XYZ file of C-alpha atoms in Angstrom:
555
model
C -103.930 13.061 -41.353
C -103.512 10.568 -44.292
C -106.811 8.364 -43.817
C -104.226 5.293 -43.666
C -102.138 6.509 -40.988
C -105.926 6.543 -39.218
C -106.332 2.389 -40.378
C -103.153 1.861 -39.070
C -104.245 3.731 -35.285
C -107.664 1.671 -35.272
C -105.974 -1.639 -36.300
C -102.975 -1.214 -33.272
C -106.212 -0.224 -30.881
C -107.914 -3.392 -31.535
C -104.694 -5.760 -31.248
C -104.641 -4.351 -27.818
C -108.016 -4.926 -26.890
C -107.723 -7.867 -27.943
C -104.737 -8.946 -25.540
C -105.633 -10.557 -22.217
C -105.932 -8.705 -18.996
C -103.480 -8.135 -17.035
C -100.677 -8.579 -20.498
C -97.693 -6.944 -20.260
C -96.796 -4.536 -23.454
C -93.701 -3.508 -21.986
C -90.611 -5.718 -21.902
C -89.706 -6.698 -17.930
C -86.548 -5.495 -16.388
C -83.576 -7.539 -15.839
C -82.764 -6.269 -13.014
C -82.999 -8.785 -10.400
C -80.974 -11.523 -12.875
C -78.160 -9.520 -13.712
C -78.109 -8.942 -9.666
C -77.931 -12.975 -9.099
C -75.507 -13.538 -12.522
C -73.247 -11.300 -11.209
C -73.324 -12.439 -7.932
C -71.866 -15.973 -9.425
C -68.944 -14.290 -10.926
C -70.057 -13.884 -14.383
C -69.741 -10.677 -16.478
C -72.642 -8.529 -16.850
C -71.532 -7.725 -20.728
C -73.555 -10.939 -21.222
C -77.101 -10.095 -19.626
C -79.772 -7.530 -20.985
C -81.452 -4.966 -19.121
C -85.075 -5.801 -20.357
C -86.362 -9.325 -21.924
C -85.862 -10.468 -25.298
C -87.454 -12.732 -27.689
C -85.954 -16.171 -26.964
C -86.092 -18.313 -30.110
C -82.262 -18.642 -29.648
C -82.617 -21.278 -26.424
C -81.697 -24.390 -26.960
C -82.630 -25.678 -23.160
C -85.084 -22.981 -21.615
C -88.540 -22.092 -22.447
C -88.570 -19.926 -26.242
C -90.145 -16.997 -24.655
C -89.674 -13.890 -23.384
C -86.081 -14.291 -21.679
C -83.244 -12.264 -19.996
C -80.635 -15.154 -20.940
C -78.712 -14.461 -24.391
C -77.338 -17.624 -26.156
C -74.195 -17.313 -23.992
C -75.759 -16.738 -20.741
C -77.442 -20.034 -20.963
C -74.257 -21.670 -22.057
C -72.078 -20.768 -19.473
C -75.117 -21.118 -16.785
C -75.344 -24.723 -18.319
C -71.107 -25.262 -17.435
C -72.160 -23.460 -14.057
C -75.106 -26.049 -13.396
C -72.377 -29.056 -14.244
C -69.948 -27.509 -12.004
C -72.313 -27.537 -9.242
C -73.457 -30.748 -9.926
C -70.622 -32.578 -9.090
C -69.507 -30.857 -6.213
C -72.580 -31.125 -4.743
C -72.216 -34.940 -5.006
C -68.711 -34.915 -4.123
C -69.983 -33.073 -0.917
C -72.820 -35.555 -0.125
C -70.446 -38.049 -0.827
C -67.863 -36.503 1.691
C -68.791 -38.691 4.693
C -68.662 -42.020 3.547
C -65.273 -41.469 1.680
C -63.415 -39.858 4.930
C -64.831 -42.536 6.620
C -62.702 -44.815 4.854
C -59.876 -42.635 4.628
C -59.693 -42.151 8.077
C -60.589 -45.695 9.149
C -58.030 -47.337 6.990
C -55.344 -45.328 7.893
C -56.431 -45.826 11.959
C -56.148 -49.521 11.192
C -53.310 -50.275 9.570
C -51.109 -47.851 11.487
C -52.447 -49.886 14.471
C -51.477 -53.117 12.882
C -48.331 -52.213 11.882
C -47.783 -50.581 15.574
C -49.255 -53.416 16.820
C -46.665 -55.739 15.313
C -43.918 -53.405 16.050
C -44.870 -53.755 19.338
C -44.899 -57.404 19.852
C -41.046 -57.473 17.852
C -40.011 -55.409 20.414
C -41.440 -56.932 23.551
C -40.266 -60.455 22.282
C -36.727 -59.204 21.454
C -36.224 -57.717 24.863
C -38.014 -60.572 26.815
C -35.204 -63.097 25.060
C -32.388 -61.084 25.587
C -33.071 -60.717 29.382
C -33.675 -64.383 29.535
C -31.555 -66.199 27.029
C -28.770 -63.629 26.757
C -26.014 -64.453 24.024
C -28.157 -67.678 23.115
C -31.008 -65.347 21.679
C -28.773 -62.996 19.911
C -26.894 -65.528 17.904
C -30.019 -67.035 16.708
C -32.380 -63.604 17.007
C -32.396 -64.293 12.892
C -34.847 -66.926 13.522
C -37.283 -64.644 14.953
C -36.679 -61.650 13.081
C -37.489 -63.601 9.990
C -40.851 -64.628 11.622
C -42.026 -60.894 12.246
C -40.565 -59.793 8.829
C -42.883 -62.496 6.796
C -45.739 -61.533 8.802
C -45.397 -57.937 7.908
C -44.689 -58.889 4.332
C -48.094 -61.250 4.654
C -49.963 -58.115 5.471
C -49.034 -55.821 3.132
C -49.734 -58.091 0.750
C -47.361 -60.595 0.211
C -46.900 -63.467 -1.848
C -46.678 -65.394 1.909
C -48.241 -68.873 2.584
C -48.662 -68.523 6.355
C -49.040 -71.974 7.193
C -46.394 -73.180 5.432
C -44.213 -69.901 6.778
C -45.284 -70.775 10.341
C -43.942 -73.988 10.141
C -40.673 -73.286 8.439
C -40.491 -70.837 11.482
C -40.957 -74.159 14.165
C -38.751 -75.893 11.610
C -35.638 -73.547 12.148
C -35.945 -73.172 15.755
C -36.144 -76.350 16.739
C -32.871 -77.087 13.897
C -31.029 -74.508 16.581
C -32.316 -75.770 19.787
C -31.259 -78.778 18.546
C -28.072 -78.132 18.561
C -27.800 -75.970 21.657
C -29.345 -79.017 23.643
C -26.397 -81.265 21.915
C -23.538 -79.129 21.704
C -21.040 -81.909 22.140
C -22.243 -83.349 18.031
C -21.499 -81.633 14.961
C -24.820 -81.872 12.794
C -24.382 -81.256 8.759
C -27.265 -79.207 7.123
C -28.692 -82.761 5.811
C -28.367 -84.086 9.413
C -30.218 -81.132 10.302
C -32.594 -81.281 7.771
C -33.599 -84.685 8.746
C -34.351 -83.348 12.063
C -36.812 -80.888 10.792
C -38.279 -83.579 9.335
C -39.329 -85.014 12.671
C -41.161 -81.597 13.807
C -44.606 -82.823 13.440
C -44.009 -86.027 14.877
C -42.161 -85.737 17.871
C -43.845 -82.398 18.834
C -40.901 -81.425 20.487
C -42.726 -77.520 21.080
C -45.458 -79.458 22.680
C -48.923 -78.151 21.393
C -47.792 -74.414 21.525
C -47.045 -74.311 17.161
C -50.798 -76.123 16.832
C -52.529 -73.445 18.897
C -50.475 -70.717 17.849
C -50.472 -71.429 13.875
C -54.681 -71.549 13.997
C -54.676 -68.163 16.299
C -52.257 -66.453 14.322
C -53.168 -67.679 10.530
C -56.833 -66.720 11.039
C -56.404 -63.600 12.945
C -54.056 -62.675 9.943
C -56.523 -63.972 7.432
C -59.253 -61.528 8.948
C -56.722 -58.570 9.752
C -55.579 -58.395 6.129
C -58.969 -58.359 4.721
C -60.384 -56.662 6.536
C -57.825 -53.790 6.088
C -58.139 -54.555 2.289
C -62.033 -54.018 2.318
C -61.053 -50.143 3.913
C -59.066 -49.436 0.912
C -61.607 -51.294 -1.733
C -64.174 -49.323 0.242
C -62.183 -46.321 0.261
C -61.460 -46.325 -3.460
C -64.498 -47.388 -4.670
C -66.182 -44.089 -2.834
C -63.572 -41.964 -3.993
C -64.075 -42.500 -7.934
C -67.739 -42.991 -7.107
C -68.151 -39.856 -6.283
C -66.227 -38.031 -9.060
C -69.468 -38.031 -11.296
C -69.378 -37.445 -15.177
C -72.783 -36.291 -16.234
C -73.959 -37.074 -19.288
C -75.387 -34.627 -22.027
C -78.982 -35.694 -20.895
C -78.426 -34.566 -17.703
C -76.635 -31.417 -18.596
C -79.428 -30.149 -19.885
C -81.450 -31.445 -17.030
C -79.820 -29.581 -14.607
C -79.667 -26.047 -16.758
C -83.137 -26.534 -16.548
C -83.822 -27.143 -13.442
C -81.262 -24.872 -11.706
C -81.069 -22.026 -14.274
C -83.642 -21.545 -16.345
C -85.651 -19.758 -13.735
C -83.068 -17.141 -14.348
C -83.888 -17.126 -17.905
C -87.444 -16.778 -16.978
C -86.768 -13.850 -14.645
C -87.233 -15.646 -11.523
C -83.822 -15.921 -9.740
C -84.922 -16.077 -6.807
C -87.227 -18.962 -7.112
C -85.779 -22.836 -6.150
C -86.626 -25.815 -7.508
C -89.541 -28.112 -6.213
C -88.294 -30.839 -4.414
C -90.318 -34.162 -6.269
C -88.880 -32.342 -9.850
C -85.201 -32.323 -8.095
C -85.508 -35.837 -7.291
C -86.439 -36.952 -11.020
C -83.781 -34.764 -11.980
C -80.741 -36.436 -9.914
C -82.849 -40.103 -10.083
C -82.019 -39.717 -13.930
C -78.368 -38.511 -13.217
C -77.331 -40.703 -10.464
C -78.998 -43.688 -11.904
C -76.100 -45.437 -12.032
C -74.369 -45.304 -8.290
C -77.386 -46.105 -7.271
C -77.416 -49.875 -9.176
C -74.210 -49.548 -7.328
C -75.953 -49.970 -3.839
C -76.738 -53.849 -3.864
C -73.378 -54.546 -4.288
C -72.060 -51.899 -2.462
C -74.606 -53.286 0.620
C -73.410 -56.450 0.527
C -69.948 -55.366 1.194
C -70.890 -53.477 3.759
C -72.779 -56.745 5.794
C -69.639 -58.890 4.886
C -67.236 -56.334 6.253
C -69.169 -56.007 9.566
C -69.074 -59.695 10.155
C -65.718 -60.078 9.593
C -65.537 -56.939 12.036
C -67.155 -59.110 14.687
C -64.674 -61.926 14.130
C -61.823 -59.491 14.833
C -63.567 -58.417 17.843
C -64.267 -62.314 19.193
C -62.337 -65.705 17.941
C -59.723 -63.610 15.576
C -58.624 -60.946 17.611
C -55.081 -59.671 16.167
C -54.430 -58.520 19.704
C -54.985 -61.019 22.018
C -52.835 -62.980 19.514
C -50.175 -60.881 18.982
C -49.817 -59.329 22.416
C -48.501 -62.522 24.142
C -46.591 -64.281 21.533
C -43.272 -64.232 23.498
C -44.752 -65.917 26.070
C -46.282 -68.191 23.959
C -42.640 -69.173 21.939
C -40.982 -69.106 25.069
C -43.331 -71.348 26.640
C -42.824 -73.513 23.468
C -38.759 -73.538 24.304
C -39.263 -74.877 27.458
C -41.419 -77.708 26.469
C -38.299 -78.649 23.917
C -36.015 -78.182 26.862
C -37.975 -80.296 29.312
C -37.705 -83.119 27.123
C -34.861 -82.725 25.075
C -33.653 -86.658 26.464
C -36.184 -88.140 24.636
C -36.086 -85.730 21.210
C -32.671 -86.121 20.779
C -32.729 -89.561 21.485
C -35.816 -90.510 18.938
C -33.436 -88.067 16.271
C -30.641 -90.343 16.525
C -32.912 -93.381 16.431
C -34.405 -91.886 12.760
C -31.128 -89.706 11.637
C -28.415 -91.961 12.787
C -26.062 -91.493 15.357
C -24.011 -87.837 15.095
C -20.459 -87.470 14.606
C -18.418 -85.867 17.438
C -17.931 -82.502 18.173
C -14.491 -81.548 17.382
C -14.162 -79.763 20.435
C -16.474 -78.145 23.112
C -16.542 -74.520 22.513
C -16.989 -72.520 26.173
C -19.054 -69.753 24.173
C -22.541 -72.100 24.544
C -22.698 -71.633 27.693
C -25.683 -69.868 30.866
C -26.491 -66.830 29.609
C -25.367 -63.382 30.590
C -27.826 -62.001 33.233
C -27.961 -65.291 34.959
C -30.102 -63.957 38.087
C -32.485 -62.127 36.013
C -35.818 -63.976 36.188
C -38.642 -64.413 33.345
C -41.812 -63.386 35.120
C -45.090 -64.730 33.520
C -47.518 -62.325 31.073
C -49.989 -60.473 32.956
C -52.775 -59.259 30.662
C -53.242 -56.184 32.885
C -49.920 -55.796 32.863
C -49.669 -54.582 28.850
C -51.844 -52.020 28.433
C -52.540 -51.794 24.614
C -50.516 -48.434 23.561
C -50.347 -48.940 19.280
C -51.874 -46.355 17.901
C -52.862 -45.173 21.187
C -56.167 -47.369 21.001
C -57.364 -51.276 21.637
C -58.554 -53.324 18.577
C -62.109 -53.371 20.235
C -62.179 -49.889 20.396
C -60.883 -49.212 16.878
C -63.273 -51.753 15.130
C -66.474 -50.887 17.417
C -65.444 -47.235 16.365
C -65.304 -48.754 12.363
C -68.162 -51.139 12.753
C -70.277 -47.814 14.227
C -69.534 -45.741 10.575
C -69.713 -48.788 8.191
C -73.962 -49.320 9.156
C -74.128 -45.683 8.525
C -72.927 -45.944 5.128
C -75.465 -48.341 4.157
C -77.761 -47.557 0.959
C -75.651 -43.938 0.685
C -75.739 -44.348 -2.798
C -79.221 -44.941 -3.425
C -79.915 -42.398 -0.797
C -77.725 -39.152 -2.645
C -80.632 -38.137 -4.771
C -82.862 -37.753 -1.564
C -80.028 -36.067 0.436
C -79.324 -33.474 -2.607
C -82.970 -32.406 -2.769
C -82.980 -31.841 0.924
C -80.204 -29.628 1.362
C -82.288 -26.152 1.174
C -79.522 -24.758 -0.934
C -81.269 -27.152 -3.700
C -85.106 -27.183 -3.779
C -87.724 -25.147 -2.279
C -88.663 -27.562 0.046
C -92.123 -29.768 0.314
C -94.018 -26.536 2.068
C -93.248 -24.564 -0.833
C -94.950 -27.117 -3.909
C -97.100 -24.519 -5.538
C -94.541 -21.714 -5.157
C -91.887 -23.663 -6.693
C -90.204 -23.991 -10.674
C -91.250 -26.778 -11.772
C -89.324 -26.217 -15.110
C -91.616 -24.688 -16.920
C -93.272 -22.039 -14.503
C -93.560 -21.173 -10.792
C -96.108 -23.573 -9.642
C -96.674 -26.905 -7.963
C -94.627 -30.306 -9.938
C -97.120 -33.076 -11.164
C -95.647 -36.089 -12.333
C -94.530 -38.917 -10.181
C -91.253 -39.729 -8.348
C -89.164 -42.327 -10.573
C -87.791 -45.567 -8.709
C -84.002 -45.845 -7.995
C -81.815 -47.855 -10.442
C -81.100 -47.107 -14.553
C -83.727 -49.645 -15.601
C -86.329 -47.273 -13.756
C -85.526 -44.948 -15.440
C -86.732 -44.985 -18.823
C -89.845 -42.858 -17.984
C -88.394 -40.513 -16.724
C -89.791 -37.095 -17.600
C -86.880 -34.806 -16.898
C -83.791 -36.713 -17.921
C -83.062 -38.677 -21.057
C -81.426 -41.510 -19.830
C -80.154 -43.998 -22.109
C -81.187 -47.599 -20.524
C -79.598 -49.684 -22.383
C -75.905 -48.815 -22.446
C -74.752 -48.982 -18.110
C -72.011 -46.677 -17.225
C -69.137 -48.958 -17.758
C -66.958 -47.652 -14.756
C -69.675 -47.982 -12.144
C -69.964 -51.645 -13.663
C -65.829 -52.120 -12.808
C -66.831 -50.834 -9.319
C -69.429 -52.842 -8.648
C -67.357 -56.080 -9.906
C -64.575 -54.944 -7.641
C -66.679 -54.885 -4.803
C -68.317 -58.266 -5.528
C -64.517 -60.095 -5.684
C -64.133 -58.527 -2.246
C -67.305 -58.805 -0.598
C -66.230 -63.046 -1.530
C -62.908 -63.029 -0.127
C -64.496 -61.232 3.495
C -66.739 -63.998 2.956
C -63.913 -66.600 2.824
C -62.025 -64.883 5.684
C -65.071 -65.012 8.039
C -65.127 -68.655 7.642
C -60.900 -68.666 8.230
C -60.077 -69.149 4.961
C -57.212 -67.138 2.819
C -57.623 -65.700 -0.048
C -55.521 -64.153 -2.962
C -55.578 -60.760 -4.418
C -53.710 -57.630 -5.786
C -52.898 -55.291 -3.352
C -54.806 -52.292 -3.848
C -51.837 -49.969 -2.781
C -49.636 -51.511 -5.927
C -46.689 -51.488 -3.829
C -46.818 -54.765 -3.711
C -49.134 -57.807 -4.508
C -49.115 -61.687 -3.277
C -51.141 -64.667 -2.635
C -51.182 -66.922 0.070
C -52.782 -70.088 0.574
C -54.684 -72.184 2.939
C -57.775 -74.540 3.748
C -58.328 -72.827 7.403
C -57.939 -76.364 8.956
C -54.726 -76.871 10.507
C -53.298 -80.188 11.040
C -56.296 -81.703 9.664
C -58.385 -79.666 12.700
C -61.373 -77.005 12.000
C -61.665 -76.119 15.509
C -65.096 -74.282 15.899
C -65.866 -70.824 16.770
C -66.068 -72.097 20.580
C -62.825 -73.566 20.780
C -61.211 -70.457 18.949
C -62.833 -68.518 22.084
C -61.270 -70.754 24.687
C -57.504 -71.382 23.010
C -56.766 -67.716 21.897
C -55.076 -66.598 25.157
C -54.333 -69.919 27.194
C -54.148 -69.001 31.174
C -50.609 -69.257 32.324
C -50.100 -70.600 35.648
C -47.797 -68.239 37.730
C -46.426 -71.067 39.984
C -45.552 -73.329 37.446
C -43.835 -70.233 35.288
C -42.192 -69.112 38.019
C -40.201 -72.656 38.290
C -40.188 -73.069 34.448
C -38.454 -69.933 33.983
C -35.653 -70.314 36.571
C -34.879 -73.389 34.353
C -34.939 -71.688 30.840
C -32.268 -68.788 32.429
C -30.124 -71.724 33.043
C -29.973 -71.660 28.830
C -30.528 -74.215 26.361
C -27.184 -75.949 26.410
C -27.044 -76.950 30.579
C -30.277 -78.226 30.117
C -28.795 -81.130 28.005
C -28.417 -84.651 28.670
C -28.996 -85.863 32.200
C -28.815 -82.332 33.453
C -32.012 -81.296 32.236
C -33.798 -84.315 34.634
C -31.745 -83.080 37.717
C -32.491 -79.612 37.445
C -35.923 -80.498 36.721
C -36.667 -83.042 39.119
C -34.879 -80.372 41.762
C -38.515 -78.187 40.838
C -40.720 -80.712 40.743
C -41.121 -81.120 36.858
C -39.284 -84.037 36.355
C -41.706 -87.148 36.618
């Protein structure tokens, strides 16, 4: 033997007694990775069969790896992927709540309207016959601006409400006087007097304060579901950034890389890692907070003073109880008219078709609340909004909380009894460094993701403006105020307008409890409604005192 092949022998014998106990010489199988790469649907062309040298990594640990340079770039893609479903899932109960809950509310509105079209229409036709259906316009035009008002729009309630008292009392007008013809300035002059004589009695007040604020707070509210609603959706559509990319392949992957496949992260490293990633929804959370408080006190002001039901649900009753009023003292209306308009001209000729209408014997009973039971969209408005008011606290702080609800799942992290048998991104062993704070700004420390604190994610910053503007205007409809904004649906978008004080009256919270459904007296409708079947134009000139005084109304 060559004495150098000998140096050569002597020299390999010391570098190996020289190498720490317990060293592996021979490179580690793959095994178990290419088991767990395959397993995600990746081909095993990719993966080695024993560890190589890893000066190629760009994200792992440079040693001793079973990860070639595209293993660790489609693991990378693969820790992205499962990134943002993983949010989208967390995500997944606070956006079908407001899927759900919007479309629960607004098909109950809409029903809910439907309903109260209907009711009035056939409560008119039994009672005013003919009379109704030549001047069912009138009202059909009410319930079509209210719809339009809901959707969103461009619909000044007030001043729709009384254009509405304007009209009918332009027709009554006439009925009660068919022997005059009236021009349209004649009659416009009469509108003119609405306010003033109060020919409805207080039935437009009462009803234009019920109805405008329960709209107010309907609409809003049912506009907060969709912010709400859309703001979760692209919320939780996250875009990572590069930073976190690699903060993620770390975390998730490179104990594959490392031969360890089997072990999960530890749970204080996971939270760094998604406190750096999700730094941004979770500045989102004051705001997003915020909306949440204003929409649950506009909530309770559907459920108390500006209930859309108890509004809606009797307004035939109420307009017909408004009809009578003009009928019982259409003498002194028509005469204070003529006294400001002038005397009429003549009719040319008394036409027979204003006369009783059809189904003379039928008889107007009076509304029984027990009598309706609520049937739009099979549910009652307290129901529906304890239901909503129920999901909206438990969506509170879900933003800030998605880091925390990630790192529990055990699909994530090894969980806190596991800390010292954990990858901690480097090794299998327990995670030292502290837990970050929520929010970018908090972030610049952070050890695991480079997070860039001064630039905020500009579309979380639109979100959290759009939920500001509408957090203000369930602030403004709380108090009974309207407010103006695009409808979120695009089908349509409006304005409307309004103080909240009718006729130069805030009534307060109290008095909104004890007007919204005034008690009807069943004696007193009993005789008022045998005089309106007798129809609007036999309840004109003396008449209307001898019928009257015959039931005891006439003083």
């Amino acid at each position: 033997m060559p004495s150098w092949i000998g140096a050569v022998i002597l020299s390999l014998s010391g570098l190996l007694l020289s190498l720490p106990a317990g060293a592996e010489v021979k490179a580690r199988s793959c095994g178990e990775v290419r088991q767990a790469y395959g397993a995600k649907g990746f081909s095993l062309a990719d993966i080695p069969y024993q560890e190589i040298a890893g000066e190629h990594l760009r994200i792992c640990p440079q040693e001793y790896t079973c990860c070639t340079t595209e293993m660790e770039d489609k693991l990378s893609q693969q820790s992205k992927l499962e990134f943002e479903n993983l949010v989208e899932e967390t995500s997944h109960f606070v956006r079908t709540t407001f899927v759900s809950r919007h479309k629960k509310f607004d098909e109950f509105f809409r029903e809910l309207l439907e309903n109260a079209e209907k009711s009035l229409n056939d409560m008119f036709v039994r009672t005013y016959g003919m009379l109704y259906m030549q001047n069912s316009e009138v009202f059909q035009d009410l319930f079509t601006e209210l719809k339009r008002y809901y959707t969103g729009g461009n619909v000044n309630l007030e001043e729709m409400l009384n254009d509405f008292w304007a009209r009918l009392l332009e027709r009554m007008f006439q009925l009660i006087n068919p022997q005059y013809h009236f021009s349209e300035d004649y009659l416009e002059c009469v509108s003119k007097y609405t306010d003033q004589l109060k020919p409805f009695g207080d039935v437009p007040r009462k009803l234009k304060i019920q109805v405008t604020r329960a709209f107010i707070a309907a609409r809003t509210f049912v506009q907060g579901l969709t912010v709400g609603r859309e703001v979760a959706n692209r919320v939780s559509k996250v875009s990572p950034t590069p930073g976190c990319i690699r903060a993620l392949m770390k975390m998730l992957y490179c104990p594959y890389c490392r031969g360890l496949p089997t072990v999960r992260p530890c749970k204080n490293y996971c939270l760094n890692v998604m406190k750096g990633c999700l730094a941004n929804q979770a500045d989102l959370d004051t705001e997003w907070n915020l909306f949440i408080d204003a929409m649950l006190l506009v909530a309770e002001r559907l459920e108390g003073p500006f209930n859309i039901e108890s509004v809606m649900d009797p307004i035939d009753v109420k307009i017909s109880e408004a009809i009578m009023n003009m009928q019982e003292n259409s003498m002194q209306v028509s005469a204070k008219v003529f006294q400001g308009c002038g005397q009429p001209k003549p009719a040319p000729a008394l036409r027979s078709a204003r006369s009783a209408p059809e189904n003379f014997n039928t008889r107007f009973r009076p509304y029984n609340p027990e009598e309706r039971p609520t049937t739009a969209a099979g549910t009652s408005l307290d129901r529906l909004v304890t239901d909503i008011k129920e999901k909206l606290k438990l969506s509170k702080k879900v933003w800030s909380a998605l880091p925390y609800t990630i790192c529990k799942d055990e699909r994530m992290t090894a969980g806190a009894a596991n800390e010292e048998e954990c990858w901690n991104g480097h090794s299998k062993a327990r995670y030292l460094p502290e837990i970050m704070n929520d929010g970018l700004t908090n972030q610049i420390n952070n050890p695991e993701v480079d997070v860039d604190i001064t630039r905020p994610d500009t579309f979380i910053r639109q979100q959290i403006m759009a939920l500001r503007v509408m957090t203000n205007k369930l602030k403004n409809a709380y108090n009974g105020n309207d407010v103006n904004f695009q409808d979120t649906s695009d089908e349509s978008s409006g304005s409307g307008s309004g103080s909240g004080c009718m006729d130069d009256v805030c009534p307060t919270e109290f008095e909104f409890v004890t007007t919204e459904a005034p008690a009807v007296d069943p004696d007193r409708r009993e005789v008022d409604s045998s005089a309106a079947q007798l129809g609007p134009s036999l309840l004109s000139g003396s008449l209307v005192c001898i019928v009257l005084a015959l039931q005891r109304l006439c003083r």
